[in-house]
PDB file of C-alpha atoms in Angstrom:
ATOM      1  CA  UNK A   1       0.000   0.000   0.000  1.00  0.00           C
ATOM      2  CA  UNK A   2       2.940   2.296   1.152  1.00  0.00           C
ATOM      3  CA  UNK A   3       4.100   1.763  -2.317  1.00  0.00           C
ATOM      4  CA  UNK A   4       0.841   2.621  -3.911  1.00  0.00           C
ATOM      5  CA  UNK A   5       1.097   5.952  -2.635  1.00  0.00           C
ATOM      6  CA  UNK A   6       4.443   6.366  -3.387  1.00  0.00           C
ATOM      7  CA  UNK A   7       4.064   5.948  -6.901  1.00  0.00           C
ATOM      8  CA  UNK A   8       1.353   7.909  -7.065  1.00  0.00           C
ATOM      9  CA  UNK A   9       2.722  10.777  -5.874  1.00  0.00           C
ATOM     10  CA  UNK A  10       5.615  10.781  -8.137  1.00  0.00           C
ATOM     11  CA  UNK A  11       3.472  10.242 -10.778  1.00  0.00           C
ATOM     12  CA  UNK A  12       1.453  13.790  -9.367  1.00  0.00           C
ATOM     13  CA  UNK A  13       4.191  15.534  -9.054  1.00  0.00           C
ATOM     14  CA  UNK A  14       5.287  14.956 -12.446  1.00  0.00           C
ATOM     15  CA  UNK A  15       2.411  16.025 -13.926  1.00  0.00           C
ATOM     16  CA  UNK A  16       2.658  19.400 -11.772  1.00  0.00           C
ATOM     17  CA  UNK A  17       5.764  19.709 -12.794  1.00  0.00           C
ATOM     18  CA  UNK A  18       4.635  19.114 -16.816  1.00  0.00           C
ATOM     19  CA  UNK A  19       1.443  21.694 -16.005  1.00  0.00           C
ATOM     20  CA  UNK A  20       3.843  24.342 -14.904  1.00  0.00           C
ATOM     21  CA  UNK A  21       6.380  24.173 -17.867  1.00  0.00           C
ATOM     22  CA  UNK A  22       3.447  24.055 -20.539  1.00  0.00           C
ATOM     23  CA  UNK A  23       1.549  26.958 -18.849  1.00  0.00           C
ATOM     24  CA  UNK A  24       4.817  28.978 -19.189  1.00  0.00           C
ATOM     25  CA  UNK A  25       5.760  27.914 -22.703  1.00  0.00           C
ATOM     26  CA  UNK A  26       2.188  28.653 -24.628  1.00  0.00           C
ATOM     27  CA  UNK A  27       1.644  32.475 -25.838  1.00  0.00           C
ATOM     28  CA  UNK A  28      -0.834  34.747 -23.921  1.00  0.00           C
ATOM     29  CA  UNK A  29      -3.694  35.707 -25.930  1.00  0.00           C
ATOM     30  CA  UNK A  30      -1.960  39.161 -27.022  1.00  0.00           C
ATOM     31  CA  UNK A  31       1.117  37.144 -28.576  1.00  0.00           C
ATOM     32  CA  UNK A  32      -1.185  36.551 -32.228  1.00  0.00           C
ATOM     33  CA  UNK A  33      -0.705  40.440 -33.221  1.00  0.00           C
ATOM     34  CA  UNK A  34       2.963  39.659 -32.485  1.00  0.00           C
ATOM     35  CA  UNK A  35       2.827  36.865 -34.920  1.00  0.00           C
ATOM     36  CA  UNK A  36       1.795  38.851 -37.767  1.00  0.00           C
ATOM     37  CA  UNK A  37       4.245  40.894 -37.507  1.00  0.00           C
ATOM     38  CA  UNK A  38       7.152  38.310 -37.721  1.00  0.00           C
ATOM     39  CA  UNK A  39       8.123  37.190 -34.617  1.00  0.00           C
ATOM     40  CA  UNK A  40       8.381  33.453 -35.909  1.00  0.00           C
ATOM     41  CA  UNK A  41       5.472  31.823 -34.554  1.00  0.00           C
ATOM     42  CA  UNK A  42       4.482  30.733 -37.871  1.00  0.00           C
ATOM     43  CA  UNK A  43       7.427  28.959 -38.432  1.00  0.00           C
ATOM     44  CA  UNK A  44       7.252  26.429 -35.353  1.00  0.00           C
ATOM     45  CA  UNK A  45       6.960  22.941 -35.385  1.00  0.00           C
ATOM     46  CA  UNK A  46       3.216  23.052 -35.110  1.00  0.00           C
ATOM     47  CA  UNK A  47       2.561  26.150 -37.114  1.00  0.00           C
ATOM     48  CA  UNK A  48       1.038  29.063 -36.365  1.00  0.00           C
ATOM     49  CA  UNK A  49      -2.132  27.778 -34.324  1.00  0.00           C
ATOM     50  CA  UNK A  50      -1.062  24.195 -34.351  1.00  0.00           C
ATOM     51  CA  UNK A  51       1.107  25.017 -31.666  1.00  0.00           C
ATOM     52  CA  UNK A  52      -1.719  26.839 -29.103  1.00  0.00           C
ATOM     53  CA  UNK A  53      -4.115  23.495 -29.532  1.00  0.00           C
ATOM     54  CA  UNK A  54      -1.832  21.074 -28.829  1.00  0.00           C
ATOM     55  CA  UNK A  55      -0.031  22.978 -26.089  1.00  0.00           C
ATOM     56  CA  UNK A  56      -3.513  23.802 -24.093  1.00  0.00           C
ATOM     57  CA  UNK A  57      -4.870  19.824 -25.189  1.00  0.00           C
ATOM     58  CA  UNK A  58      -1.735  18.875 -23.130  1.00  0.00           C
ATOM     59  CA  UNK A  59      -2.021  21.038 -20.302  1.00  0.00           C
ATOM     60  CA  UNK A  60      -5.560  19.850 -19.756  1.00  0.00           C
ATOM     61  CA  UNK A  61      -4.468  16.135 -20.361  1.00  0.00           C
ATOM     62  CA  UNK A  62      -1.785  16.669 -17.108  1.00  0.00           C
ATOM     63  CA  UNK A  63      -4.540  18.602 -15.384  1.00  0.00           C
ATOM     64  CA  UNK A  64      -6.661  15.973 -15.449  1.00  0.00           C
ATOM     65  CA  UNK A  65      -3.393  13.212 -14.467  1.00  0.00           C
ATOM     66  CA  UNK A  66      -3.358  15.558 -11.147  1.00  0.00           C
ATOM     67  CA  UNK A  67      -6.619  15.529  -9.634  1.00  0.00           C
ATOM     68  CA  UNK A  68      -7.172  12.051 -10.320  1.00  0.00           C
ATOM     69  CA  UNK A  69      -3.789  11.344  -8.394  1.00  0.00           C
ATOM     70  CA  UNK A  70      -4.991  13.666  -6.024  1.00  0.00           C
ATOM     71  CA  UNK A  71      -8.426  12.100  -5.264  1.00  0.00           C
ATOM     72  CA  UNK A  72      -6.582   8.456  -5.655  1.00  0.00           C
ATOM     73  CA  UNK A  73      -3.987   9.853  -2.694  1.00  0.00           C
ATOM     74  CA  UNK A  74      -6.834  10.889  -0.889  1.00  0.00           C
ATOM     75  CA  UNK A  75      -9.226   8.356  -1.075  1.00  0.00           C
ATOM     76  CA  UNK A  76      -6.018   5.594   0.084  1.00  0.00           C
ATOM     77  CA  UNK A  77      -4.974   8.269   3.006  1.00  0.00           C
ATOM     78  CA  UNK A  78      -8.150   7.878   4.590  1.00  0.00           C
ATOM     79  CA  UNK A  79      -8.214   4.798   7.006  1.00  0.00           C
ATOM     80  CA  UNK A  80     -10.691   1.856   6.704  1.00  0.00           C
ATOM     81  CA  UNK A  81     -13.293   2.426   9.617  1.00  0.00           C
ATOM     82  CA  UNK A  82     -15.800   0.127   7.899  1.00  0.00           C
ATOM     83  CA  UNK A  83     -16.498  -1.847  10.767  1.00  0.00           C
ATOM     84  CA  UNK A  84     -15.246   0.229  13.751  1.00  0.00           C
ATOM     85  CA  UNK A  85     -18.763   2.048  13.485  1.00  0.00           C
ATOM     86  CA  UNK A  86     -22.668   0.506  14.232  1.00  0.00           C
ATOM     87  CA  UNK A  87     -24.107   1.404  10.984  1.00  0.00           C
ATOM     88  CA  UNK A  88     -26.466   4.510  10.764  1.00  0.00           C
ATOM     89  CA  UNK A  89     -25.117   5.991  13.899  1.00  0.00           C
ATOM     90  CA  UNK A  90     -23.898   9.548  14.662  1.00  0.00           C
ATOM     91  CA  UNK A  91     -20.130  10.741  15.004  1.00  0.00           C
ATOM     92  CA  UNK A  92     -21.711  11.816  17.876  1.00  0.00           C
ATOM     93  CA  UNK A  93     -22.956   8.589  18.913  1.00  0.00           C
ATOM     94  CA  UNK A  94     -19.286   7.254  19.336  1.00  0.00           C
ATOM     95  CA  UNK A  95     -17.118   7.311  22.340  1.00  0.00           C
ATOM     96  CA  UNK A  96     -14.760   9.861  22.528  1.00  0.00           C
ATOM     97  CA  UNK A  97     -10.792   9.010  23.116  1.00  0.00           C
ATOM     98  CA  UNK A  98      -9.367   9.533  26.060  1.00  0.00           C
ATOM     99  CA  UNK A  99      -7.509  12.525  26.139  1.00  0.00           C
ATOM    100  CA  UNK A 100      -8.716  13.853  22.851  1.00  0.00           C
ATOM    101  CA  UNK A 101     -10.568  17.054  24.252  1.00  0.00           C
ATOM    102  CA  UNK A 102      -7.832  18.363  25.748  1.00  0.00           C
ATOM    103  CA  UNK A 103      -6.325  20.890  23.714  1.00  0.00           C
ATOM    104  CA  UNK A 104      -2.126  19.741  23.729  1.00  0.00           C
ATOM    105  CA  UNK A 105       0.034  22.978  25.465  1.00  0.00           C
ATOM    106  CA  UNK A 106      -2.762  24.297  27.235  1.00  0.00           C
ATOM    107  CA  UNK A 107      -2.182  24.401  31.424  1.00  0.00           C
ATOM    108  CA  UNK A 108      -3.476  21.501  33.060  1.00  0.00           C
ATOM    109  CA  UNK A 109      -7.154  22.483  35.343  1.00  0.00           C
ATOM    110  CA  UNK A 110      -6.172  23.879  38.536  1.00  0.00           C
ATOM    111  CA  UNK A 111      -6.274  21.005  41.868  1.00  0.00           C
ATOM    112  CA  UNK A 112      -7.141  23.352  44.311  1.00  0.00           C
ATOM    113  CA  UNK A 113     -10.439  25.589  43.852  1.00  0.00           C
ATOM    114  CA  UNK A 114      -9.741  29.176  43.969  1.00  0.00           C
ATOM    115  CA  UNK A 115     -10.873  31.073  46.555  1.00  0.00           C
ATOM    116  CA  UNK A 116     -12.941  34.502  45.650  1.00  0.00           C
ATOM    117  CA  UNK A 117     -12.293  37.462  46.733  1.00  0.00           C
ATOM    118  CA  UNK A 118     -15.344  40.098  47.970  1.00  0.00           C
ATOM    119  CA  UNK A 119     -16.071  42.773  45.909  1.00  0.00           C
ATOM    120  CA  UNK A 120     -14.563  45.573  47.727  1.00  0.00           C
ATOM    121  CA  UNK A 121     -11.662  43.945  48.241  1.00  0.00           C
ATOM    122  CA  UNK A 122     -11.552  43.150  44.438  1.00  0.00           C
ATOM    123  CA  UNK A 123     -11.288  47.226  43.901  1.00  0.00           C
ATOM    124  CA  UNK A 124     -14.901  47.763  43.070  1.00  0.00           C
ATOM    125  CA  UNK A 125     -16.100  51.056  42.503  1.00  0.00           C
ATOM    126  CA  UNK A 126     -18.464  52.694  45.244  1.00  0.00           C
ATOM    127  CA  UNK A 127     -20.888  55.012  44.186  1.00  0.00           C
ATOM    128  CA  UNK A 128     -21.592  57.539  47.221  1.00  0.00           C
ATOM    129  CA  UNK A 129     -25.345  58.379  47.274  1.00  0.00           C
ATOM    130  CA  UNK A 130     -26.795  61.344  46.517  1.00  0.00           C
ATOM    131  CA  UNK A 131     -28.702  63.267  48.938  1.00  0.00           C
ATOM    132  CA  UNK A 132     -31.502  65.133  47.016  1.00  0.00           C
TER     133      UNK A 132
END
């Protein structure tokens, strides 16, 4: 399985790597009024328009090799809970792990309970009655 994904992942990253380079190669759509005024487009190996359609065919062909690596990676990343769960029941239903709602680096809950402190001694602000 390890090797599955391995080879799978080369294989996407080629086809990244293929995407980028033909992206950068093909001609913007302002390059055609360049063309016609000799900047040797027409003289490629594909000719003048030959070039743009098989160019964009192939960048859509390597698109399409990377999101089906991508949903192949994802869909053998997730891990096989087919019978770890009573069927129709909630994620809620389940038991939670131990430990897993505690949040990791936050301080542990205090042992001792804290005592509280009245309100004047907290610094509360006295309002002196009027006498009206």
């Amino acid at each position: 399985m390890q090797f599955m994904m391995t080879l799978i992942l080369v294989v996407q990253l080629l086809a990244a790597l293929a995407m980028i380079g033909l992206v950068l190669i093909q001609h913007g759509k302002g390059a055609d009024m360049g063309a016609s005024f000799g900047s040797g487009a027409s003289g490629s190996l594909f000719g003048a328009t030959g070039s743009a359609n098989f160019l964009s065919r192939t960048t859509a062909v390597c698109a399409t090799v990377f999101f089906v690596c991508t949903l192949a990676l994802a869909y053998l990343s997730t891990p096989d809970t087919r019978g770890a769960a009573v069927p129709g029941a909630s994620v809620l239903d389940q038991p939670a792990a131990p430990g897993a709602a505690q949040i990791p680096g936050a301080p542990d809950a205090p042992s001792a309970p804290v005592a509280s402190q009245p309100a004047s001694a907290a610094g509360a602000a006295q309002i002196p009655a009027s006498g009206n």
